[in-house]
mmCIF file of N, CA and C in Angstrom:
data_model
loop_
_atom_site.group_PDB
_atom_site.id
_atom_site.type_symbol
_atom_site.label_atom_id
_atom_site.label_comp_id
_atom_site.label_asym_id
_atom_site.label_seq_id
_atom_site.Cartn_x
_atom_site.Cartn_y
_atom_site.Cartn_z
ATOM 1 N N UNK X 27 3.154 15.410 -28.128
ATOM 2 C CA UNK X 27 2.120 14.489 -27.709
ATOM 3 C C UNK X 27 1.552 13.797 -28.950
ATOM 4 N N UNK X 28 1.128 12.648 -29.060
ATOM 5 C CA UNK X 28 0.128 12.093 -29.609
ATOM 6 C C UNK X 28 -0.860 11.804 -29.667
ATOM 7 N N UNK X 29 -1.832 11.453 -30.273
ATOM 8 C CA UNK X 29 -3.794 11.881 -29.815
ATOM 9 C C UNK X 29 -3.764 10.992 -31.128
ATOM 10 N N UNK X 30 -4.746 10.016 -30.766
ATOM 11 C CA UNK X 30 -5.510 9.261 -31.284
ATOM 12 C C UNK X 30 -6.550 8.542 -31.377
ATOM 13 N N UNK X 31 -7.555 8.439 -31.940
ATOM 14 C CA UNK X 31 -9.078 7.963 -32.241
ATOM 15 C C UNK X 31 -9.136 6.787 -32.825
ATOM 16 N N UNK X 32 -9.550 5.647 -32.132
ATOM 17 C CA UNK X 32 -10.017 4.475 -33.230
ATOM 18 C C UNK X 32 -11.515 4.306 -32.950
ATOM 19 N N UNK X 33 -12.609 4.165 -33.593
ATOM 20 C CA UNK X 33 -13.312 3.394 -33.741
ATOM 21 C C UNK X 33 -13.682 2.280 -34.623
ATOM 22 N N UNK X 34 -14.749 1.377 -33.875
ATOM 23 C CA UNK X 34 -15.190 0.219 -34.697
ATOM 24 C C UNK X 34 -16.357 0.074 -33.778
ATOM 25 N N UNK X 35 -17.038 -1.194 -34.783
ATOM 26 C CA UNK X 35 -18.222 -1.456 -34.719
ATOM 27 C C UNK X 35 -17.956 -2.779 -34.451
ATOM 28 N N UNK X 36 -18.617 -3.611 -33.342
ATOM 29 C CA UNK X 36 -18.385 -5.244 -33.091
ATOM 30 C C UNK X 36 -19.743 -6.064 -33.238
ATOM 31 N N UNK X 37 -19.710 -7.169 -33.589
ATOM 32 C CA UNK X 37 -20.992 -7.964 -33.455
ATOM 33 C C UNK X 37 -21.695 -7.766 -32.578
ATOM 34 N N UNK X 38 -23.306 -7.827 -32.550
ATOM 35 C CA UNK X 38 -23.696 -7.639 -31.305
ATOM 36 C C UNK X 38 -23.406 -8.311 -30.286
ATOM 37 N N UNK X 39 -23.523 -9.552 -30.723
ATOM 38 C CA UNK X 39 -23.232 -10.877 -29.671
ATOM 39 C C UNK X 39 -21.707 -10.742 -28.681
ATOM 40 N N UNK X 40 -21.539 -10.246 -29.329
ATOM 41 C CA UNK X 40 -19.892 -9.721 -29.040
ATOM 42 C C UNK X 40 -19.555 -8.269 -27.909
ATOM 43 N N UNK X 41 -20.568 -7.570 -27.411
ATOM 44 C CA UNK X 41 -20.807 -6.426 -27.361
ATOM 45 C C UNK X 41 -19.762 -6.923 -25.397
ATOM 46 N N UNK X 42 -20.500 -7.625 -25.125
ATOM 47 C CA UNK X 42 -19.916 -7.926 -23.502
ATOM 48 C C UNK X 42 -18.667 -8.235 -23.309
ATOM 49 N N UNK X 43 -18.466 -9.690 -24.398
ATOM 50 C CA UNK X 43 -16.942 -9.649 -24.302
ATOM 51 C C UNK X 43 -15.887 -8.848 -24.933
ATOM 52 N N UNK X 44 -16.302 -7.721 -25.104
ATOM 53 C CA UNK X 44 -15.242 -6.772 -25.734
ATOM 54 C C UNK X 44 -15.402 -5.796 -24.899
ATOM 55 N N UNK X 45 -16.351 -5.469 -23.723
ATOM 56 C CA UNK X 45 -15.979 -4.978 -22.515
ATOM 57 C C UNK X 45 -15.156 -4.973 -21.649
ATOM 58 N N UNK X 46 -15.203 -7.059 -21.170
ATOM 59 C CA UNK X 46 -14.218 -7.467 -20.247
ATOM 60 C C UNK X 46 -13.181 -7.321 -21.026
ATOM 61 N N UNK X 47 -12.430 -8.021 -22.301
ATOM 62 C CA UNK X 47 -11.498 -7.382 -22.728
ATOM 63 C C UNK X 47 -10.708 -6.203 -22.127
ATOM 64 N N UNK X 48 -11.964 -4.996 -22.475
ATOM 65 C CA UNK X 48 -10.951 -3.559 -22.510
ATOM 66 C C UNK X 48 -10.916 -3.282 -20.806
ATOM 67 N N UNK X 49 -11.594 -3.926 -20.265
ATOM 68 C CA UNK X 49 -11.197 -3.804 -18.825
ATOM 69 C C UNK X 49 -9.797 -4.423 -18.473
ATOM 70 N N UNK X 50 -9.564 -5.942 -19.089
ATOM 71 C CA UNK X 50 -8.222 -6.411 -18.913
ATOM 72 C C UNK X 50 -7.288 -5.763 -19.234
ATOM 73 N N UNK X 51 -7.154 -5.159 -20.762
ATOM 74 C CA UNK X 51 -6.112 -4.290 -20.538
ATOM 75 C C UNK X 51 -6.091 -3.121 -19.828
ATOM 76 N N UNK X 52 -7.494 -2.588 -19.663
ATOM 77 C CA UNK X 52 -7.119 -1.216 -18.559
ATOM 78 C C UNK X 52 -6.260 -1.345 -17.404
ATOM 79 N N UNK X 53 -6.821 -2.645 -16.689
ATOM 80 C CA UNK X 53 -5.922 -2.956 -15.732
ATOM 81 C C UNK X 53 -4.671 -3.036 -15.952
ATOM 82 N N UNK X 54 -4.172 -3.772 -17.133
ATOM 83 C CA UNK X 54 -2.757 -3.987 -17.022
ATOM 84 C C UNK X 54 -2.088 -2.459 -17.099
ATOM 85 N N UNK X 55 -2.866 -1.423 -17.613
ATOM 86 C CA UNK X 55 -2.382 -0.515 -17.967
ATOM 87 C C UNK X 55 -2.014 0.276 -16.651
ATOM 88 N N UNK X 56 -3.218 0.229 -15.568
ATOM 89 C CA UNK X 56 -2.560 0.745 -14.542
ATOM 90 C C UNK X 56 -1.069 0.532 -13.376
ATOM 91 N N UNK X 57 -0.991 -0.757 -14.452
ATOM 92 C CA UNK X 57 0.875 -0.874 -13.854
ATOM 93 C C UNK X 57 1.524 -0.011 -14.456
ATOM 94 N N UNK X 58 1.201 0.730 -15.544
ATOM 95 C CA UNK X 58 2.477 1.654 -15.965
ATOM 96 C C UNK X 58 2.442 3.226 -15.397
ATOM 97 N N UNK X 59 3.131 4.042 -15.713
ATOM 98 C CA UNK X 59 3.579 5.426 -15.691
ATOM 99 C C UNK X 59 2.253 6.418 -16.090
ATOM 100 N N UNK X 60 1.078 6.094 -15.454
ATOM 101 C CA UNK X 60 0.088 6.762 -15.679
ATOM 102 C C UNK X 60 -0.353 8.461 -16.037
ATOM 103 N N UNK X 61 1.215 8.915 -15.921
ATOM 104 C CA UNK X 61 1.482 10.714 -15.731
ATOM 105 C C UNK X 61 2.016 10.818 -17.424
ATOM 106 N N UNK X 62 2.268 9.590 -18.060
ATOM 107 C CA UNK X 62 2.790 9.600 -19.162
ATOM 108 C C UNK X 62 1.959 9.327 -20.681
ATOM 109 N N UNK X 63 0.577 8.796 -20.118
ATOM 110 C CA UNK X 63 -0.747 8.661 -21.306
ATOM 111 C C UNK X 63 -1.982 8.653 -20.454
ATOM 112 N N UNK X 64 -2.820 8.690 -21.254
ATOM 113 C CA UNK X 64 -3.984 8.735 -20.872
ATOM 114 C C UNK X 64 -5.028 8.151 -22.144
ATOM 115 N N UNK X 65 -5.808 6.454 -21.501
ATOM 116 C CA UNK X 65 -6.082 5.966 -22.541
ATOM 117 C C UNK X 65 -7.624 5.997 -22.108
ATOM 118 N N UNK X 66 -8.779 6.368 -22.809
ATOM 119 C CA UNK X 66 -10.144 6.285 -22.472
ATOM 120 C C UNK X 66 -10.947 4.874 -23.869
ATOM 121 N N UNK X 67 -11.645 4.857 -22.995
ATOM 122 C CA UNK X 67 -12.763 4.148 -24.356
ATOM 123 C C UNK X 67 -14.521 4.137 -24.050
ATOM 124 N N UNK X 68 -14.949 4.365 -25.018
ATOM 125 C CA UNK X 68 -16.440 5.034 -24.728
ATOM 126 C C UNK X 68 -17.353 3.870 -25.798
ATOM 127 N N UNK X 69 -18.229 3.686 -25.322
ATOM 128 C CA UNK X 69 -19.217 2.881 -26.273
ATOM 129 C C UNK X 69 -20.811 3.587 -26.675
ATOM 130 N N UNK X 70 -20.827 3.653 -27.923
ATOM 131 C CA UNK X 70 -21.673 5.202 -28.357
ATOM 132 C C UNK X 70 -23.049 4.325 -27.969
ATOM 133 N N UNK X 71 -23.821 5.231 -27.208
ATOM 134 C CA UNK X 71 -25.060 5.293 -26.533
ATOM 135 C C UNK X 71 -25.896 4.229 -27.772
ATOM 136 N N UNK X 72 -26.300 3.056 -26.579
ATOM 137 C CA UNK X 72 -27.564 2.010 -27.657
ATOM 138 C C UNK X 72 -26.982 0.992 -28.713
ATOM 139 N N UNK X 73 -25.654 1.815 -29.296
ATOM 140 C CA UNK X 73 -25.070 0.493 -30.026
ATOM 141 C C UNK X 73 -23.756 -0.211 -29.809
ATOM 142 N N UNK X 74 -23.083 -0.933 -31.016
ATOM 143 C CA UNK X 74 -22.630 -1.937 -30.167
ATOM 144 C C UNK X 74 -20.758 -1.399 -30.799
ATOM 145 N N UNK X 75 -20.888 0.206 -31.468
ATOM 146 C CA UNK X 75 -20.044 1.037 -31.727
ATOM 147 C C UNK X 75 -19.129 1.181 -30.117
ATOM 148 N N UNK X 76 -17.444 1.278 -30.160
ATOM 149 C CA UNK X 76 -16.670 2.094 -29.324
ATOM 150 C C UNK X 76 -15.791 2.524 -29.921
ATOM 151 N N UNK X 77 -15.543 3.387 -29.652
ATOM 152 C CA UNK X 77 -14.494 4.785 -29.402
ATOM 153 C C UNK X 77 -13.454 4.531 -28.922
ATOM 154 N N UNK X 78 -12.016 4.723 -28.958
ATOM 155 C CA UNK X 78 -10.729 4.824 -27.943
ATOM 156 C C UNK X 78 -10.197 5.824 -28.473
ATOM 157 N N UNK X 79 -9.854 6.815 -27.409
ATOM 158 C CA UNK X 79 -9.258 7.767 -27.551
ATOM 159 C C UNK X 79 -7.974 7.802 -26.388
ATOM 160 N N UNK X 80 -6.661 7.796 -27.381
ATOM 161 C CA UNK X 80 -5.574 7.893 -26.687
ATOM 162 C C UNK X 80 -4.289 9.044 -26.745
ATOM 163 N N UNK X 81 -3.372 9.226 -25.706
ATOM 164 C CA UNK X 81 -3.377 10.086 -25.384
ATOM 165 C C UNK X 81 -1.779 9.893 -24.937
ATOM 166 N N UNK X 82 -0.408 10.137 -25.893
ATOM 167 C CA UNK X 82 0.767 9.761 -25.312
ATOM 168 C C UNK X 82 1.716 10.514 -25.468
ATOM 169 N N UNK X 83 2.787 10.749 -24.135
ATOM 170 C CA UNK X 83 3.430 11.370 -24.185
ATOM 171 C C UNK X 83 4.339 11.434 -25.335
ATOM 172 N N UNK X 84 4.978 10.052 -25.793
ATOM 173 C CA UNK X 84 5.642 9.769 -27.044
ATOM 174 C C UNK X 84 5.450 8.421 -27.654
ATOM 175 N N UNK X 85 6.398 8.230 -28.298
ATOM 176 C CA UNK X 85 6.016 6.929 -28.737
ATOM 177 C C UNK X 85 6.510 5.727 -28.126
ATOM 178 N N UNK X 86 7.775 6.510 -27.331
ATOM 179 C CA UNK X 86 7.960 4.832 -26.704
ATOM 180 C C UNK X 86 6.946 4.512 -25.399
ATOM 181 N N UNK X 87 6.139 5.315 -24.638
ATOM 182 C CA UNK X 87 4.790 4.540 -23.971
ATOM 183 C C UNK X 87 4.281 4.288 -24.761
ATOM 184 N N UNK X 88 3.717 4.362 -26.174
ATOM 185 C CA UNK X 88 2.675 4.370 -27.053
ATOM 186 C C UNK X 88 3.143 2.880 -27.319
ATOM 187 N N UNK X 89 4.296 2.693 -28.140
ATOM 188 C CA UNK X 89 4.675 1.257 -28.408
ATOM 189 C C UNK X 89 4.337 0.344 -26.880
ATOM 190 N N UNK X 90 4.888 0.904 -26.198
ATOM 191 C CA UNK X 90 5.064 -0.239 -24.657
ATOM 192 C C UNK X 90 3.370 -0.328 -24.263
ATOM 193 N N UNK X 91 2.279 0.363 -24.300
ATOM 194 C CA UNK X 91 0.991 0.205 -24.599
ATOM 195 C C UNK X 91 0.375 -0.981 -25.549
ATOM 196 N N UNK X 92 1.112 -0.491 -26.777
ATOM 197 C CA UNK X 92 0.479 -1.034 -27.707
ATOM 198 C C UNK X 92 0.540 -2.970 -27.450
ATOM 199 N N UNK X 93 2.296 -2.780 -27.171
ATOM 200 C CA UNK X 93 2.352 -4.362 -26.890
ATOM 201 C C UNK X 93 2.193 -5.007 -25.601
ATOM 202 N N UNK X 94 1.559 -4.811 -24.830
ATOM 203 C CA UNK X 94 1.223 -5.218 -23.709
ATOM 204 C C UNK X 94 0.219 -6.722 -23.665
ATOM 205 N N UNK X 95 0.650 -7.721 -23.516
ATOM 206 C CA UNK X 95 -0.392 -8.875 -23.784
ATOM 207 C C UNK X 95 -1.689 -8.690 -23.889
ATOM 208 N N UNK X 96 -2.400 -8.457 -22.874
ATOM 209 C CA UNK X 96 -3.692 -7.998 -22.575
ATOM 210 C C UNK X 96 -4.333 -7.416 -23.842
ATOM 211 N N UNK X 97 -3.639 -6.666 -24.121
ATOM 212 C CA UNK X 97 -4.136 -5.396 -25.119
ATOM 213 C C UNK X 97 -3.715 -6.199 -26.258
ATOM 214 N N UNK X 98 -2.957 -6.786 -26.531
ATOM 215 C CA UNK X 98 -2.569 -7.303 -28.078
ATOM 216 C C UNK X 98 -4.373 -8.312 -28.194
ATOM 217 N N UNK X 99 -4.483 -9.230 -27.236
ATOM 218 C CA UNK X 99 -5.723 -10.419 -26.791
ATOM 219 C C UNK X 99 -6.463 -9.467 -27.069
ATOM 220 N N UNK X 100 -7.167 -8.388 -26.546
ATOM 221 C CA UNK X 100 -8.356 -7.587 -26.993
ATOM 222 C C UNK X 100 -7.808 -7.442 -28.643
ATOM 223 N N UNK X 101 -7.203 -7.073 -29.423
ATOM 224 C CA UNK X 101 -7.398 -6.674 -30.809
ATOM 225 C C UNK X 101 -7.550 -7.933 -31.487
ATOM 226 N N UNK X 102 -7.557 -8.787 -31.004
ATOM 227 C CA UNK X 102 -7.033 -10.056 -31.913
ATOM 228 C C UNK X 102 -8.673 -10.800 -31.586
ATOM 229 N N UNK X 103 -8.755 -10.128 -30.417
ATOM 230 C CA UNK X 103 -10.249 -11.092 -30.158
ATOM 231 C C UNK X 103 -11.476 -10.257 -30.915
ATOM 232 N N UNK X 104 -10.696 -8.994 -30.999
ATOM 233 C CA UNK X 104 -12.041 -7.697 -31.149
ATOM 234 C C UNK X 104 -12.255 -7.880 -33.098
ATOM 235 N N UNK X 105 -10.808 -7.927 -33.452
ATOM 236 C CA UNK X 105 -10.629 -8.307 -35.232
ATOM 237 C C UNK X 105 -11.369 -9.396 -36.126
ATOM 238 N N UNK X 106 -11.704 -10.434 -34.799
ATOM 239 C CA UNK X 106 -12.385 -11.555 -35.056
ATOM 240 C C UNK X 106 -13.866 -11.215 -35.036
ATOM 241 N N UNK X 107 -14.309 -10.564 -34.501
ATOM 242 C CA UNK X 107 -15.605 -9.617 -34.080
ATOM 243 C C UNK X 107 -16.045 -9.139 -34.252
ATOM 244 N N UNK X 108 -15.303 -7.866 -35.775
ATOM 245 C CA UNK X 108 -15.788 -7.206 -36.549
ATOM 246 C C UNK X 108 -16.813 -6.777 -37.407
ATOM 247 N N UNK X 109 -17.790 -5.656 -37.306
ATOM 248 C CA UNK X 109 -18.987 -5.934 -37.849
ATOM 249 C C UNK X 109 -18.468 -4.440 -39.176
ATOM 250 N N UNK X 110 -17.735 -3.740 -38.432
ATOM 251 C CA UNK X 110 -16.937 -2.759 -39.847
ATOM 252 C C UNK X 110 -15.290 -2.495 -39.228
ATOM 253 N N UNK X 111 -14.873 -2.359 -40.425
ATOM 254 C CA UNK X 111 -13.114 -2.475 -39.519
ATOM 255 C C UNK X 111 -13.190 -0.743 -38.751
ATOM 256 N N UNK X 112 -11.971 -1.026 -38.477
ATOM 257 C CA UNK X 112 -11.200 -0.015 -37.277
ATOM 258 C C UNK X 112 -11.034 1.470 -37.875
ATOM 259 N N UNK X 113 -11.505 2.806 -37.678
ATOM 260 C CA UNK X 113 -11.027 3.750 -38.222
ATOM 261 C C UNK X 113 -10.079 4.737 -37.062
ATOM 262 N N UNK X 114 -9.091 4.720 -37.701
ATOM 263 C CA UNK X 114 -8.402 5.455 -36.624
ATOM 264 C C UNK X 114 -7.509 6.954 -37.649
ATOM 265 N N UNK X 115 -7.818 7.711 -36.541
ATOM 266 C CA UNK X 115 -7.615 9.169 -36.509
ATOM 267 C C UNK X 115 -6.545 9.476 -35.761
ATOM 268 N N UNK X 116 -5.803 10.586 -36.589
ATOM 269 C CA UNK X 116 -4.537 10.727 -36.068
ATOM 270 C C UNK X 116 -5.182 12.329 -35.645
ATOM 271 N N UNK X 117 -5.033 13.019 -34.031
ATOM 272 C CA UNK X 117 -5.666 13.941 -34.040
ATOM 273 C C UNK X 117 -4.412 15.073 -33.443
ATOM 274 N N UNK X 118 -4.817 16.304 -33.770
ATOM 275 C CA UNK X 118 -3.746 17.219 -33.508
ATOM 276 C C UNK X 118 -4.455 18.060 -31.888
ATOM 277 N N UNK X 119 -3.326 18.402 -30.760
ATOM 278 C CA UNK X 119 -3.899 18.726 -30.103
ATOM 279 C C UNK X 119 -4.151 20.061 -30.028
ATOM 280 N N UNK X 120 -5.070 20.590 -29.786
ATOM 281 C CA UNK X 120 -5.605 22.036 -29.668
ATOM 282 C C UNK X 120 -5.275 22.692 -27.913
ATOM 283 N N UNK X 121 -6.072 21.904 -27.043
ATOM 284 C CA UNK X 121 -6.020 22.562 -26.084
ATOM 285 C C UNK X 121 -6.773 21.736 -24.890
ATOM 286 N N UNK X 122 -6.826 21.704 -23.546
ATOM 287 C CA UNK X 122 -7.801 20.972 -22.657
ATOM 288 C C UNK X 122 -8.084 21.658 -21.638
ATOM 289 N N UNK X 123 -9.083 21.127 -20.841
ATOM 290 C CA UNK X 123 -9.146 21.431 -19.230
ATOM 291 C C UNK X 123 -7.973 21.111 -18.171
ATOM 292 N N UNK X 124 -7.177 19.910 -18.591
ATOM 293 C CA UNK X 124 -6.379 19.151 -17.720
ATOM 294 C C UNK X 124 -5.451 18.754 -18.817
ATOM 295 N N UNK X 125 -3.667 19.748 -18.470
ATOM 296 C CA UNK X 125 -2.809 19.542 -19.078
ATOM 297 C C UNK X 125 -1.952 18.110 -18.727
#
């Protein structure tokens, strides 16, 4: 499996349309093989900070994720938006509630 963390920080002004964004690609995402990743994103309480934490079986959903139109348009819109760049975490898995 793979497990990964990005955060960033976006302009404030910016805070809504980088919502609809991650909704567009969520959607597109639910056309795929949903038993095969699991992608979340959280926006830290009051500011204009989010979180994505993802979740793939290997790398070829991970690539077929990554390039998905939708989702390419959110990074490209979100990069422009930037109030600190992207930190992303490569995380090892330990263990869950739901294998």
């Amino acid at each position: 499996m793979i497990a990964v963390k990005v955060s960033y920080t976006v302009k404030k002004s910016y805070v809504e349309l980088n919502k609809e964004k991650i909704s567009a690609f969520l959607k597109s995402f639910g056309d795929l093989d949903n038993s095969l990743f699991i992608y979340s994103v959280f926006q830290v309480k009051d500011t204009n900070t989010f979180v994505h934490i993802s979740q793939y079986r290997n790398e070829s959903i991970q690539h077929e994720l990554l390039n998905i139109p939708s989702f390419l348009e959110f990074q490209k819109c979100r990069d422009e938006n930037l109030e600190t760049k992207p930190v992303i975490e490569i995380l090892e898995y330990v263990g869950g509630s739901k294998d």
